Short mmCIF file of C-alpha atoms in Angstrom, two decimals:
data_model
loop_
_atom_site.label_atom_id
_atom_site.label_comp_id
_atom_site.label_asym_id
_atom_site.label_seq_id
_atom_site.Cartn_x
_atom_site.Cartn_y
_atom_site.Cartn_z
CA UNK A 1 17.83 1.70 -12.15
CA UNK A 2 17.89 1.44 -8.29
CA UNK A 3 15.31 3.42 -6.51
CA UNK A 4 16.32 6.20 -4.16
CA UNK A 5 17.08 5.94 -0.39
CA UNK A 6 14.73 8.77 1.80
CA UNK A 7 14.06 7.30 5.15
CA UNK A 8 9.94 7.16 3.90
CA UNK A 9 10.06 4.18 1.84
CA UNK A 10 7.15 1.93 0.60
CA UNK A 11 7.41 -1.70 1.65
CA UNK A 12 6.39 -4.24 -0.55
CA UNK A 13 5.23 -7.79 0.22
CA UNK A 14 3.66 -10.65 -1.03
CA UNK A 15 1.52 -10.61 2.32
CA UNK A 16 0.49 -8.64 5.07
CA UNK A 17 0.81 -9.69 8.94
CA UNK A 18 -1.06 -7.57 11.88
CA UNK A 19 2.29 -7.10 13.66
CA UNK A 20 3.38 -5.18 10.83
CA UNK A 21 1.03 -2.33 11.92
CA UNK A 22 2.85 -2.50 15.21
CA UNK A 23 5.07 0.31 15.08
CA UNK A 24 1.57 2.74 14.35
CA UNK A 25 -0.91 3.97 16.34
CA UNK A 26 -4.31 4.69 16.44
CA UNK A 27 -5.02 5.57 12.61
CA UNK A 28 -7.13 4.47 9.62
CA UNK A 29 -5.83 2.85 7.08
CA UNK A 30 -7.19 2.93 3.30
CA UNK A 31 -6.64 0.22 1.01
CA UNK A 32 -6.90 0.49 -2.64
CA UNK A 33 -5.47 -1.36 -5.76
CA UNK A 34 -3.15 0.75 -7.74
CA UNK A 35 -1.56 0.08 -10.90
CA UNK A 36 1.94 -0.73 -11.92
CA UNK A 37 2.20 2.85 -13.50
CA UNK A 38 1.40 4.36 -10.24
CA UNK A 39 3.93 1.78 -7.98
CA UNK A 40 6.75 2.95 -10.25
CA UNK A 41 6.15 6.31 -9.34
CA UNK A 42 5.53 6.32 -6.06
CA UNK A 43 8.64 3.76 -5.77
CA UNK A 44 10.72 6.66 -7.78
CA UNK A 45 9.52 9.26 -5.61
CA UNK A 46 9.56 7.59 -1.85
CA UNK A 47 11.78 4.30 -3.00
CA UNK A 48 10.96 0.54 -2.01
CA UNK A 49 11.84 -1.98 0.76
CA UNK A 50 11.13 -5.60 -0.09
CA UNK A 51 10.00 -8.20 2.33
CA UNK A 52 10.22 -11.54 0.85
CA UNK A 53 11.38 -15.27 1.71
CA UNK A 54 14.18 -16.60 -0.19
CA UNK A 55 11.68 -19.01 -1.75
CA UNK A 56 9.82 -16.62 -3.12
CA UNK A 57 12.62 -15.31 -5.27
CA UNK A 58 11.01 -16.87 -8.55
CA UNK A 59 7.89 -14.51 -7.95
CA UNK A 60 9.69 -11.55 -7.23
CA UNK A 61 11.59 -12.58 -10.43
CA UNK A 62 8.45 -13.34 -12.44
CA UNK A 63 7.25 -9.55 -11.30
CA UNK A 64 10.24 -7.89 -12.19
CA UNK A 65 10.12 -9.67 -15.93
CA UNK A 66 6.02 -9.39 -16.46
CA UNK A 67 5.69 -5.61 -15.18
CA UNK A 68 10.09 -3.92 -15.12
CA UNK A 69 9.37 -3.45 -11.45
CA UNK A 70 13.24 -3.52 -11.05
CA UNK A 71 12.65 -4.42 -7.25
CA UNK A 72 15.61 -5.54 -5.58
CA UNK A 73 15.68 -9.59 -4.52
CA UNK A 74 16.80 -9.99 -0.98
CA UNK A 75 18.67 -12.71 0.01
CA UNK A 76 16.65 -13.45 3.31
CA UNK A 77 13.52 -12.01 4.97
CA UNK A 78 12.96 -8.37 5.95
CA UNK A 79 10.67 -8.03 8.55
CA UNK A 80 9.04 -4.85 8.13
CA UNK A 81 6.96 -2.64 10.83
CA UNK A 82 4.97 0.60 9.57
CA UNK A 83 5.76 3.68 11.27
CA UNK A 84 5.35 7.42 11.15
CA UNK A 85 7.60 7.79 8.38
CA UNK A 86 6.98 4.46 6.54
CA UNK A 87 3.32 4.37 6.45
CA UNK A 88 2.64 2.57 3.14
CA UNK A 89 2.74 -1.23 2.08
CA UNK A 90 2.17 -2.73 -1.20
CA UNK A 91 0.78 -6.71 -1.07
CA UNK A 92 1.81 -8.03 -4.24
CA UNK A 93 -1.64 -10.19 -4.88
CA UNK A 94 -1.13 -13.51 -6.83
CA UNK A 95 -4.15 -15.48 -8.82
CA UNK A 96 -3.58 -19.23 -10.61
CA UNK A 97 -1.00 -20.49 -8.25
CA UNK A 98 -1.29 -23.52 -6.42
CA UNK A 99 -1.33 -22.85 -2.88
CA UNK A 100 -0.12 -24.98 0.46
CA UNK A 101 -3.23 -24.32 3.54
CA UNK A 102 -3.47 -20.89 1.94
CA UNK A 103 0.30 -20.39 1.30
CA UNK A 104 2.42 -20.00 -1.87
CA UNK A 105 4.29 -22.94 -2.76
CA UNK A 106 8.26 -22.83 -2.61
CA UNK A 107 8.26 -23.60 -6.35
CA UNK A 108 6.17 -23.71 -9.06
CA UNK A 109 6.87 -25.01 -12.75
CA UNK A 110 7.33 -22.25 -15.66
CA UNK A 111 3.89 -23.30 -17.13
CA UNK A 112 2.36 -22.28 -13.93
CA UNK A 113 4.11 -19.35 -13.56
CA UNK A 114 2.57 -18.13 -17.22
CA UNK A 115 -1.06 -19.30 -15.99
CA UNK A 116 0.17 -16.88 -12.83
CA UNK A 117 -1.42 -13.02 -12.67
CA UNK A 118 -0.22 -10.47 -10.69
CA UNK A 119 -2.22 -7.26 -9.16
CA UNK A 120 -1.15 -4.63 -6.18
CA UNK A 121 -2.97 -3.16 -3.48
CA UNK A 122 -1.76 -0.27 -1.78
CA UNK A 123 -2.12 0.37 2.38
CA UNK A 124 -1.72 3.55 3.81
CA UNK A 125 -1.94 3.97 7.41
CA UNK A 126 -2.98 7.71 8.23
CA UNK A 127 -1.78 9.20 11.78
CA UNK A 128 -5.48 10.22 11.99
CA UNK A 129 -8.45 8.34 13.23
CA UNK A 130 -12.04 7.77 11.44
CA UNK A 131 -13.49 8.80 13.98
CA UNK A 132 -11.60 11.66 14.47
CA UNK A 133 -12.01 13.03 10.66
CA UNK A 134 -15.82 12.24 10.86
CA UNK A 135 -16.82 14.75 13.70
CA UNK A 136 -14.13 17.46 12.08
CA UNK A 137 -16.01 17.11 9.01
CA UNK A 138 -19.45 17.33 11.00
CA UNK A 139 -18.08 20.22 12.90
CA UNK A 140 -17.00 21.92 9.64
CA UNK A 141 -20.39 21.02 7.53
CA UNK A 142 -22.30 22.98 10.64
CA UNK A 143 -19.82 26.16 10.15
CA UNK A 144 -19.92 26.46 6.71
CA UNK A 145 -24.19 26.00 7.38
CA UNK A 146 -24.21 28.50 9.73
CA UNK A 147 -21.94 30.99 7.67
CA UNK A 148 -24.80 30.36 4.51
CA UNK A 149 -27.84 31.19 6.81
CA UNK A 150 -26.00 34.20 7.97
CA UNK A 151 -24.92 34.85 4.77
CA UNK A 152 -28.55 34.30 3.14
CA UNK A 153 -30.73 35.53 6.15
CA UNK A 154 -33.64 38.15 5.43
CA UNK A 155 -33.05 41.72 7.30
CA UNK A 156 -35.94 43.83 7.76
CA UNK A 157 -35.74 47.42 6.52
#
């Protein structure tokens, strides 16, 4: 099964970079884990770029095997940049690995690859601000304040 092509694809990652929120403005972004249930989905529905080294083909490999994420295995790196149409990332989190001044090894023996977990958090850059969505939600609490005293006021008869 290959995932489908729509212009609005969901990277995916084993790490995220500031300069990959380059290509978006000022926005919030949420962050929450999601499960693999959820990935396939959203990978069905938007499909899936994948941004990996070549030396991280093993992982990729060990997450396609462990969870049937079916994700393609690039030959060499895709550097990937949010944007108004591709405004969600998946990190690909590992735990039990040994790790290099914070970085994943180039190789790892199969006994440490079955002492390896996987688990996936989700970014989604929204083209509104925080701020911005705070005071509409202020503004619109007062309104719908106003409309119940109006609503509820006393008239003298």
């Amino acid at each position: 099964m290959s995932y489908p092509q729509t212009g609005k694809e969901v990277f995916i990652s084993f790490s995220i970079s500031n300069t990959m929120f380059s290509g978006i403005g000022k926005g919030t972004i949420t962050r929450e884990e999601v499960s693999v249930d959820y990935l396939k989905e959203l990978f069905e529905k938007y499909g899936v770029i994948v941004s990996a080294k070549p030396e991280q083909r093993r992982l990729l490999e060990e997450v396609n095997e462990s969870y049937d994420l079916k994700l393609e295995i690039p030959e060499n790196l895709r550097i990937i940049h949010l944007s108004e149409k591709n405004r969600r990332i998946v990190v690909i989190s590992v735990q039990g690995l040994k790790r290099e001044n914070g970085s994943l090894l180039p190789e790892y023996t199969e006994k440490e690859f079955q002492e390896a977990s996987f688990s996936f958090v989700k970014y989604y850059v929204q083209s509104r601000h925080y701020d911005e969505l705070l005071a509409e939600n202020a503004k619109l609490k007062r309104d719908l304040e106003m409309e119940v005293a109006w609503r509820t006021r006393e008239c003298d008869i």
